[in-house]
Coordinates of C-alpha atoms and ligand atoms in Angstrom, one line a residue:
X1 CA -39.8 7.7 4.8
X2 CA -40.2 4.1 4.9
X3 CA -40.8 2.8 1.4
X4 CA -39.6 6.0 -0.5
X5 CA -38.7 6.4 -4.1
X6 CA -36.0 8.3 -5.7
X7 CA -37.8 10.2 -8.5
X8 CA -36.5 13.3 -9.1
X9 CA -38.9 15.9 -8.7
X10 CA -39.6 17.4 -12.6
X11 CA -37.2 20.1 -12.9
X12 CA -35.5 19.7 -10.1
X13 CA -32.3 19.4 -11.9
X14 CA -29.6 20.6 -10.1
X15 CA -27.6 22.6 -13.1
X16 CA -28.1 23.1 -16.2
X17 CA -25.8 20.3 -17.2
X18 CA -26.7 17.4 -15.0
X19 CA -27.9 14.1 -16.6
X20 CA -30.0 11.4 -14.3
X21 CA -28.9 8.0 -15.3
X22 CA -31.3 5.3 -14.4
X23 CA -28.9 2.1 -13.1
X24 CA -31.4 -1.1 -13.9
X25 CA -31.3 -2.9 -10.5
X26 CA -33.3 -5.9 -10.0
X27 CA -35.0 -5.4 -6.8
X28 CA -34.3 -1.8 -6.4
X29 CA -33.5 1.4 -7.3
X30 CA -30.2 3.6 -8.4
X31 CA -30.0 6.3 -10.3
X32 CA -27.0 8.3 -10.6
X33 CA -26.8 11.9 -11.6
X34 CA -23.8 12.9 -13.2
X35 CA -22.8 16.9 -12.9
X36 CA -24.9 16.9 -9.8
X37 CA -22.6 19.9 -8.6
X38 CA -21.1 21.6 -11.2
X39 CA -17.4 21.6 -11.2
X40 CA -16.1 24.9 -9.9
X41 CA -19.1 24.4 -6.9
X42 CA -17.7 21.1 -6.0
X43 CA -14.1 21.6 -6.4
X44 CA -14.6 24.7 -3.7
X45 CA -16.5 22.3 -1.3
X46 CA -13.9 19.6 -1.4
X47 CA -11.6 22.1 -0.4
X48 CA -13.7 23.4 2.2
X49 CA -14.7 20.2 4.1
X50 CA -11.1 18.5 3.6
X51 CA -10.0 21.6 5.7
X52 CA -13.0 22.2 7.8
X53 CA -13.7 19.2 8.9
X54 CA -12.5 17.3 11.9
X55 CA -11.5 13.9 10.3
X56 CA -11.4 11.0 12.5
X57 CA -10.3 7.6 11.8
X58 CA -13.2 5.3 13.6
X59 CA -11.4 1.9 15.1
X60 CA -14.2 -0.7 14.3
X61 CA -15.1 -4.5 15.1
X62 CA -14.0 -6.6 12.6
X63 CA -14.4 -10.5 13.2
X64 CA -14.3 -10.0 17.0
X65 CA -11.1 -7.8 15.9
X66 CA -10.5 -3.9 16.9
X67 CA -8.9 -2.3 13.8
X68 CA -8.8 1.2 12.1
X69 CA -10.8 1.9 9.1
X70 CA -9.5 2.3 5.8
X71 CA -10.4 5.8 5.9
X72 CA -11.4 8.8 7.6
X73 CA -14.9 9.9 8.6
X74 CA -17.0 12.6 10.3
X75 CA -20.6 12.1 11.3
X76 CA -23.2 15.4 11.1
X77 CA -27.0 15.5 11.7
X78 CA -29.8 16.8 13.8
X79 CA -29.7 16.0 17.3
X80 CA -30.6 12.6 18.1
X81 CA -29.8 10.8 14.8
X82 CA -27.2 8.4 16.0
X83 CA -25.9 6.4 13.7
X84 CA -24.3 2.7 14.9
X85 CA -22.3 0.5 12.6
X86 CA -19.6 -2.0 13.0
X87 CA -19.3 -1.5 16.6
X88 CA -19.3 2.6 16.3
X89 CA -21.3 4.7 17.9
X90 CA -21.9 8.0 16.3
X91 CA -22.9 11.2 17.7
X92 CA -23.9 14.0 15.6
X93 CA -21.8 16.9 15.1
X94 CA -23.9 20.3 14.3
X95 CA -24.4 20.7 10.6
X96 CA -22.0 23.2 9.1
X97 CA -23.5 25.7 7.1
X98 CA -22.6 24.2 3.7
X99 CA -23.6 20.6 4.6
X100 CA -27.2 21.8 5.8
X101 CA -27.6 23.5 2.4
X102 CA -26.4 20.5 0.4
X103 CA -29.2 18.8 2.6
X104 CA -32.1 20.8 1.7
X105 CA -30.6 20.7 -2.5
X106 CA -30.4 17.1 -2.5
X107 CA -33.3 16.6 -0.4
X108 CA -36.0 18.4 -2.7
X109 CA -33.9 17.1 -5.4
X110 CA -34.4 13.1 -4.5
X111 CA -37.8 14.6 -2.5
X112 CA -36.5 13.0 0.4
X113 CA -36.0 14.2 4.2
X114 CA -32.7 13.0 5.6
X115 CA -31.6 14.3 9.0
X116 CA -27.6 13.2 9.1
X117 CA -24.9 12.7 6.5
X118 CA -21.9 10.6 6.5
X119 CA -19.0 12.0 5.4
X120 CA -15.7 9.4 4.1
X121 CA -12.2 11.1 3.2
X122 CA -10.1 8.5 0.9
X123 CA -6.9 9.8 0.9
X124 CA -5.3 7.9 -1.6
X125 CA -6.4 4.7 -3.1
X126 CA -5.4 2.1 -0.4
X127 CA -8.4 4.1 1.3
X128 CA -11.4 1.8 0.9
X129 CA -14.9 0.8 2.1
X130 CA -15.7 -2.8 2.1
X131 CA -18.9 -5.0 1.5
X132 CA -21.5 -3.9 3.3
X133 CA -25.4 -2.6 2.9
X134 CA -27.0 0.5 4.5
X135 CA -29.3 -1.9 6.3
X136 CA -29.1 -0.8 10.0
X137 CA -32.5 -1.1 11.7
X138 CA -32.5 3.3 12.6
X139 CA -32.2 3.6 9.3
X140 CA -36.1 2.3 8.8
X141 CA -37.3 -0.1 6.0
X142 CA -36.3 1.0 2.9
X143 CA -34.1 3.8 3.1
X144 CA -33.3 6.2 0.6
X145 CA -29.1 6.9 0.7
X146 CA -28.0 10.3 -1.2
X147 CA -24.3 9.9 -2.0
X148 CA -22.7 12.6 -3.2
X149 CA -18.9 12.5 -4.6
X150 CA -16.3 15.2 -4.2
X151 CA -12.9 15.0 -5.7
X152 CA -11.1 11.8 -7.3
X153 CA -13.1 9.2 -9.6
X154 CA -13.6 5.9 -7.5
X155 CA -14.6 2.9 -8.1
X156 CA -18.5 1.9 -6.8
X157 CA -19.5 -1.6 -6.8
X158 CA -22.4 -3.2 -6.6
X159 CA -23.4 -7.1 -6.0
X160 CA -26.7 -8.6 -5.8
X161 CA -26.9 -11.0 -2.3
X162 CA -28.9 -13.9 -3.7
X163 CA -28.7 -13.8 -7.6
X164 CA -26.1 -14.9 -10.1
X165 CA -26.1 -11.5 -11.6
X166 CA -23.1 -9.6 -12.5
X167 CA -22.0 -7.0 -10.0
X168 CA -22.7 -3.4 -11.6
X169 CA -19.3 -0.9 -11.7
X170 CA -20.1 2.7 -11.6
X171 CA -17.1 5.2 -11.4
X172 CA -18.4 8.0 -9.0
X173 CA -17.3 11.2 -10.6
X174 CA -16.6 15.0 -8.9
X175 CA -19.8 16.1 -8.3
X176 CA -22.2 13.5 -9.2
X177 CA -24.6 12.2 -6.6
X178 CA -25.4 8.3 -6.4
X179 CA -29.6 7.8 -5.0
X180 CA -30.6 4.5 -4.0
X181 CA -33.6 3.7 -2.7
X182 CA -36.8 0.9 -2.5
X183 CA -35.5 -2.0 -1.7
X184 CA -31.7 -2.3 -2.8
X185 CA -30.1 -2.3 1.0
X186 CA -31.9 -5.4 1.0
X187 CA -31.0 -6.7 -2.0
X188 CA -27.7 -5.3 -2.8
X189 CA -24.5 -4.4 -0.9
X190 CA -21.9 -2.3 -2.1
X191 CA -18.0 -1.1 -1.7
X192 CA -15.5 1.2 -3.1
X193 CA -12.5 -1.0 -3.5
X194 CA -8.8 -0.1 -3.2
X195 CA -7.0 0.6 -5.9
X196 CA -4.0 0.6 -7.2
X197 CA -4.1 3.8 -9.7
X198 CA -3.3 7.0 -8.7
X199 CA -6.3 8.5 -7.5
X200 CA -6.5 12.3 -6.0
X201 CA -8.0 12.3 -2.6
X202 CA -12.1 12.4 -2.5
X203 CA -14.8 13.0 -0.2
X204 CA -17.7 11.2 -0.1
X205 CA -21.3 12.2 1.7
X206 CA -23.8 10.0 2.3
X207 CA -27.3 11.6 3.2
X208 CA -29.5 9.5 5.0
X209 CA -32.4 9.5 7.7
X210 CA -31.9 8.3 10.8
X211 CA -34.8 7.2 13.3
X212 CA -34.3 8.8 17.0
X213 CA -34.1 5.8 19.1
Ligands
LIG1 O1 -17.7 6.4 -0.7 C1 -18.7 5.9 -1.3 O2 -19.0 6.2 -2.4 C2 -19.6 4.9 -0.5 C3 -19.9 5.3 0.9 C4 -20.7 4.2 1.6 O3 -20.9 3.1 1.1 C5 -21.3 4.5 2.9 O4 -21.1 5.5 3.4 O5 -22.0 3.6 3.4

């Protein structure tokens, strides 16, 4: 898992309608496939974990700071893949049925192994994730991050570190599923900024591995 690549596996499309888009990234990878889940499968699985799910709103460090994040979250995964960030520790909550199949889709789809998922529920648009990069030492060298949208269209942004590039906007559909991989955590960070339209509530996965202390 350490210096993975995202290439899906030759027809290892997820439905018949979804189209791999291959997002040029210098110094990394990103593809994002569009129609991952096709729309009546991810409509009922946005229903199902916005119900299902026990939703938490994490307080995390901020500048020496405790506040609540702009968002809710929930943290699944095999025993032992704790997840720290911003001050959080993360224990795993047992995969629910649905998530561990998603797992095994998106994992021979990306050909992959990931052993927790984060999940995000933005209510509204004032919900938000700021600048940051997947770049935490469990998650190993260069990690491959499955992201898979459910519900409203958000805005994804990308930004390189070091180069005067400009930032790359992706909108992050229902049901597509964002893959990066090689060495954009290094590279790259990335955020789903407020916003001011009206935006239907969405939940967001992101796959990952984790390495057991
Ligand atoms: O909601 C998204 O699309 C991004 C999630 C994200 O950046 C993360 O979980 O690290």
């Amino acid at each position: 898992m350490a210096d993975t690549s995202v290439s899906p596996a030759p027809g290892q499309l997820a439905s018949g309608t979804a189209v791999v888009r291959e997002i040029p990234l210098r110094d990394g990878e990103c593809r994002l496939v569009e129609g991952f889940l096709e729309g009546e499968e991810a409509t009922v699985l946005l229903e199902r974990l916005a119900s299902a799910v026990p939703w938490e709103q994490p307080v995390v460090t901020l500048f020496g700071s405790q506040v609540p994040s702009p968002r809710l979250a929930a943290w699944y995964g095999d025993p032992g893949a704790v997840y720290r960030y911003s001050g959080i520790v993360n224990r795993p909550r047992d995969w629910l049925p649905e998530l561990a199949d998603l797992r095994d889709r998106i994992s021979g789809f990306a050909d992959a192994t990931f052993n927790s998922a984060l999940l995000n529920y933005y209510r509204d648009g004032s919900d938000a994730m700021g600048w940051h990069a997947d770049n935490e030492s469990e998650l190993g060298v260069n990690p491959v991050i499955a992201s898979l949208s459910l519900g409203g269209v958000r805005r994804f942004r990308m930004r390189h570190r070091n180069r005067e590039i400009s930032p790359i906007t992706l909108e992050l559909a229902h049901g597509s599923l964002l893959l990066m991989a090689g060495s954009t955590q290094h590279h790259w960070t990335h955020a789903v900024p407020r916003t001011r339209r009206p935006v239907a509530p969405r939940v967001n996965l992101t796959f990952r591995y984790v390495y057991p202390d």
